[in-house]
JSON list of C-alpha atoms in Angstrom, two decimals:
[
{"chain": "A", "resi": 1, "resn": "MET", "atom": "CA", "xyz": [27.46, 13.11, -9.96]},
{"chain": "A", "resi": 2, "resn": "THR", "atom": "CA", "xyz": [23.21, 13.60, -9.99]},
{"chain": "A", "resi": 3, "resn": "SER", "atom": "CA", "xyz": [21.08, 13.53, -12.34]},
{"chain": "A", "resi": 4, "resn": "HIS", "atom": "CA", "xyz": [21.68, 16.84, -13.37]},
{"chain": "A", "resi": 5, "resn": "GLY", "atom": "CA", "xyz": [25.35, 17.03, -13.86]},
{"chain": "A", "resi": 6, "resn": "GLY", "atom": "CA", "xyz": [26.20, 19.02, -10.94]},
{"chain": "A", "resi": 7, "resn": "ARG", "atom": "CA", "xyz": [28.25, 17.06, -7.59]},
{"chain": "A", "resi": 8, "resn": "ARG", "atom": "CA", "xyz": [26.42, 15.84, -4.90]},
{"chain": "A", "resi": 9, "resn": "GLY", "atom": "CA", "xyz": [25.88, 17.88, -1.34]},
{"chain": "A", "resi": 10, "resn": "GLN", "atom": "CA", "xyz": [26.96, 16.86, 1.75]},
{"chain": "A", "resi": 11, "resn": "ALA", "atom": "CA", "xyz": [23.33, 16.77, 2.71]},
{"chain": "A", "resi": 12, "resn": "GLU", "atom": "CA", "xyz": [22.68, 14.14, 0.05]},
{"chain": "A", "resi": 13, "resn": "ARG", "atom": "CA", "xyz": [25.77, 12.40, 1.01]},
{"chain": "A", "resi": 14, "resn": "ASP", "atom": "CA", "xyz": [24.43, 12.27, 4.44]},
{"chain": "A", "resi": 15, "resn": "ALA", "atom": "CA", "xyz": [21.37, 10.62, 3.57]},
{"chain": "A", "resi": 16, "resn": "ILE", "atom": "CA", "xyz": [22.20, 7.95, 1.70]},
{"chain": "A", "resi": 17, "resn": "THR", "atom": "CA", "xyz": [25.23, 7.01, 4.10]},
{"chain": "A", "resi": 18, "resn": "VAL", "atom": "CA", "xyz": [21.93, 6.78, 6.27]},
{"chain": "A", "resi": 19, "resn": "GLU", "atom": "CA", "xyz": [19.79, 4.97, 4.21]},
{"chain": "A", "resi": 20, "resn": "ILE", "atom": "CA", "xyz": [22.78, 2.45, 3.37]},
{"chain": "A", "resi": 21, "resn": "GLY", "atom": "CA", "xyz": [22.70, 2.16, 7.17]},
{"chain": "A", "resi": 22, "resn": "TYR", "atom": "CA", "xyz": [19.15, 1.50, 7.87]},
{"chain": "A", "resi": 23, "resn": "ALA", "atom": "CA", "xyz": [18.85, -0.82, 4.90]},
{"chain": "A", "resi": 24, "resn": "LEU", "atom": "CA", "xyz": [21.93, -3.08, 6.43]},
{"chain": "A", "resi": 25, "resn": "CYS", "atom": "CA", "xyz": [20.93, -3.11, 10.06]},
{"chain": "A", "resi": 26, "resn": "SER", "atom": "CA", "xyz": [16.58, -4.06, 8.95]},
{"chain": "A", "resi": 27, "resn": "ALA", "atom": "CA", "xyz": [17.73, -6.35, 6.39]},
{"chain": "A", "resi": 28, "resn": "VAL", "atom": "CA", "xyz": [20.26, -8.09, 9.34]},
{"chain": "A", "resi": 29, "resn": "PHE", "atom": "CA", "xyz": [17.75, -8.06, 11.61]},
{"chain": "A", "resi": 30, "resn": "ALA", "atom": "CA", "xyz": [14.99, -9.22, 9.28]},
{"chain": "A", "resi": 31, "resn": "ALA", "atom": "CA", "xyz": [17.39, -12.30, 8.25]},
{"chain": "A", "resi": 32, "resn": "ALA", "atom": "CA", "xyz": [18.08, -13.13, 11.87]},
{"chain": "A", "resi": 33, "resn": "VAL", "atom": "CA", "xyz": [14.47, -13.68, 12.84]},
{"chain": "A", "resi": 34, "resn": "ALA", "atom": "CA", "xyz": [13.63, -15.54, 9.64]},
{"chain": "A", "resi": 35, "resn": "PHE", "atom": "CA", "xyz": [16.57, -18.15, 10.18]},
{"chain": "A", "resi": 36, "resn": "GLY", "atom": "CA", "xyz": [15.55, -18.18, 13.92]},
{"chain": "A", "resi": 37, "resn": "VAL", "atom": "CA", "xyz": [11.75, -18.64, 13.12]},
{"chain": "A", "resi": 38, "resn": "VAL", "atom": "CA", "xyz": [12.71, -21.82, 10.55]},
{"chain": "A", "resi": 39, "resn": "ALA", "atom": "CA", "xyz": [16.23, -22.85, 12.21]},
{"chain": "A", "resi": 40, "resn": "GLY", "atom": "CA", "xyz": [15.39, -22.67, 15.75]},
{"chain": "A", "resi": 41, "resn": "PRO", "atom": "CA", "xyz": [12.97, -25.33, 15.88]},
{"chain": "A", "resi": 42, "resn": "ALA", "atom": "CA", "xyz": [15.79, -27.78, 14.98]},
{"chain": "A", "resi": 43, "resn": "LEU", "atom": "CA", "xyz": [18.19, -26.75, 17.19]},
{"chain": "A", "resi": 44, "resn": "LEU", "atom": "CA", "xyz": [16.19, -26.11, 20.54]},
{"chain": "A", "resi": 45, "resn": "PHE", "atom": "CA", "xyz": [13.51, -29.11, 20.06]},
{"chain": "A", "resi": 46, "resn": "ASP", "atom": "CA", "xyz": [14.47, -33.22, 19.59]},
{"chain": "A", "resi": 47, "resn": "LEU", "atom": "CA", "xyz": [13.14, -33.64, 16.48]},
{"chain": "A", "resi": 48, "resn": "PRO", "atom": "CA", "xyz": [13.61, -36.10, 13.39]},
{"chain": "A", "resi": 49, "resn": "ALA", "atom": "CA", "xyz": [16.21, -36.57, 12.19]},
{"chain": "A", "resi": 50, "resn": "VAL", "atom": "CA", "xyz": [16.00, -35.51, 8.34]},
{"chain": "A", "resi": 51, "resn": "LEU", "atom": "CA", "xyz": [15.04, -32.18, 10.11]},
{"chain": "A", "resi": 52, "resn": "GLU", "atom": "CA", "xyz": [17.20, -31.40, 11.99]},
{"chain": "A", "resi": 53, "resn": "ARG", "atom": "CA", "xyz": [19.45, -31.30, 9.47]},
{"chain": "A", "resi": 54, "resn": "ALA", "atom": "CA", "xyz": [17.03, -29.98, 6.39]},
{"chain": "A", "resi": 55, "resn": "LEU", "atom": "CA", "xyz": [16.22, -26.71, 8.57]},
{"chain": "A", "resi": 56, "resn": "PRO", "atom": "CA", "xyz": [19.10, -24.84, 9.50]},
{"chain": "A", "resi": 57, "resn": "PRO", "atom": "CA", "xyz": [20.62, -24.83, 6.20]},
{"chain": "A", "resi": 58, "resn": "VAL", "atom": "CA", "xyz": [17.15, -23.80, 4.68]},
{"chain": "A", "resi": 59, "resn": "GLY", "atom": "CA", "xyz": [17.37, -21.19, 7.11]},
{"chain": "A", "resi": 60, "resn": "ALA", "atom": "CA", "xyz": [20.22, -19.85, 6.46]},
{"chain": "A", "resi": 61, "resn": "VAL", "atom": "CA", "xyz": [19.21, -20.00, 2.13]},
{"chain": "A", "resi": 62, "resn": "LEU", "atom": "CA", "xyz": [15.80, -18.28, 3.73]},
{"chain": "A", "resi": 63, "resn": "ALA", "atom": "CA", "xyz": [18.28, -15.55, 6.01]},
{"chain": "A", "resi": 64, "resn": "ALA", "atom": "CA", "xyz": [20.08, -14.77, 2.70]},
{"chain": "A", "resi": 65, "resn": "LEU", "atom": "CA", "xyz": [17.63, -14.17, 0.50]},
{"chain": "A", "resi": 66, "resn": "LEU", "atom": "CA", "xyz": [15.81, -12.10, 2.83]},
{"chain": "A", "resi": 67, "resn": "PHE", "atom": "CA", "xyz": [18.86, -10.19, 3.57]},
{"chain": "A", "resi": 68, "resn": "CYS", "atom": "CA", "xyz": [19.23, -9.31, 0.17]},
{"chain": "A", "resi": 69, "resn": "ALA", "atom": "CA", "xyz": [15.58, -8.56, -1.11]},
{"chain": "A", "resi": 70, "resn": "ARG", "atom": "CA", "xyz": [15.39, -6.07, 2.26]},
{"chain": "A", "resi": 71, "resn": "VAL", "atom": "CA", "xyz": [18.48, -3.66, 1.15]},
{"chain": "A", "resi": 72, "resn": "VAL", "atom": "CA", "xyz": [17.48, -3.90, -2.63]},
{"chain": "A", "resi": 73, "resn": "SER", "atom": "CA", "xyz": [14.31, -3.24, -1.36]},
{"chain": "A", "resi": 74, "resn": "VAL", "atom": "CA", "xyz": [15.19, 0.04, 0.59]},
{"chain": "A", "resi": 75, "resn": "LEU", "atom": "CA", "xyz": [17.22, 1.49, -1.50]},
{"chain": "A", "resi": 76, "resn": "VAL", "atom": "CA", "xyz": [15.64, 1.38, -4.52]},
{"chain": "A", "resi": 77, "resn": "ARG", "atom": "CA", "xyz": [12.50, 2.80, -2.49]},
{"chain": "A", "resi": 78, "resn": "PHE", "atom": "CA", "xyz": [15.30, 5.32, -1.25]},
{"chain": "A", "resi": 79, "resn": "ARG", "atom": "CA", "xyz": [16.15, 6.20, -5.00]},
{"chain": "A", "resi": 80, "resn": "ARG", "atom": "CA", "xyz": [12.61, 6.45, -6.04]},
{"chain": "A", "resi": 81, "resn": "SER", "atom": "CA", "xyz": [11.76, 9.10, -3.78]},
{"chain": "A", "resi": 82, "resn": "PRO", "atom": "CA", "xyz": [11.79, 12.46, -4.44]},
{"chain": "A", "resi": 83, "resn": "GLN", "atom": "CA", "xyz": [14.92, 14.19, -3.36]},
{"chain": "A", "resi": 84, "resn": "PRO", "atom": "CA", "xyz": [15.12, 17.87, -2.01]},
{"chain": "A", "resi": 85, "resn": "SER", "atom": "CA", "xyz": [15.46, 20.69, -4.88]},
{"chain": "A", "resi": 86, "resn": "ARG", "atom": "CA", "xyz": [18.67, 22.48, -4.97]},
{"chain": "A", "resi": 87, "resn": "SER", "atom": "CA", "xyz": [17.09, 25.89, -6.40]},
{"chain": "A", "resi": 88, "resn": "PRO", "atom": "CA", "xyz": [16.56, 27.90, -3.43]},
{"chain": "A", "resi": 89, "resn": "GLN", "atom": "CA", "xyz": [12.57, 28.22, -2.69]},
{"chain": "A", "resi": 90, "resn": "PRO", "atom": "CA", "xyz": [10.74, 31.49, -4.14]},
{"chain": "A", "resi": 91, "resn": "SER", "atom": "CA", "xyz": [9.64, 34.02, -2.09]},
{"chain": "A", "resi": 92, "resn": "ARG", "atom": "CA", "xyz": [6.43, 33.68, -1.06]},
{"chain": "A", "resi": 93, "resn": "PRO", "atom": "CA", "xyz": [3.77, 36.94, -2.90]},
{"chain": "A", "resi": 94, "resn": "GLY", "atom": "CA", "xyz": [2.45, 38.72, 0.48]},
{"chain": "A", "resi": 95, "resn": "GLN", "atom": "CA", "xyz": [4.94, 38.28, 3.06]},
{"chain": "A", "resi": 96, "resn": "PRO", "atom": "CA", "xyz": [7.22, 40.67, 4.70]},
{"chain": "A", "resi": 97, "resn": "SER", "atom": "CA", "xyz": [10.66, 41.25, 3.26]},
{"chain": "A", "resi": 98, "resn": "GLN", "atom": "CA", "xyz": [11.81, 43.05, 6.75]},
{"chain": "A", "resi": 99, "resn": "PRO", "atom": "CA", "xyz": [11.55, 40.73, 10.23]},
{"chain": "A", "resi": 100, "resn": "GLY", "atom": "CA", "xyz": [9.23, 41.75, 12.79]},
{"chain": "A", "resi": 101, "resn": "ARG", "atom": "CA", "xyz": [7.79, 43.62, 9.83]},
{"chain": "A", "resi": 102, "resn": "THR", "atom": "CA", "xyz": [3.55, 42.48, 9.96]},
{"chain": "A", "resi": 103, "resn": "SER", "atom": "CA", "xyz": [2.05, 42.05, 6.10]},
{"chain": "A", "resi": 104, "resn": "PRO", "atom": "CA", "xyz": [-1.03, 44.94, 5.60]},
{"chain": "A", "resi": 105, "resn": "ASP", "atom": "CA", "xyz": [-3.47, 42.07, 5.36]},
{"chain": "A", "resi": 106, "resn": "SER", "atom": "CA", "xyz": [-2.37, 39.91, 9.12]}
]
């Protein structure tokens, strides 16, 4: 249900679906980059044993937190963005009422 009590139209449902997909894809990408930056050196280079054991879990925790933060921020921003109204647009004064006709001042 929308805030004005009516049901959501197909365009609104499609917009929500696209926004959720964007939020998830961008969050997965950001989490993968964060994990790679933090845990990558432990996986690629010969580091001290303490770092090799500590960096992958730290990277996983950071990636999970970043994933959640990204999804929430994208969806909250979408919710706060102005939604198009369902009311028909008022006709503009001075515009011709029939196609192909011009107004006197054009």
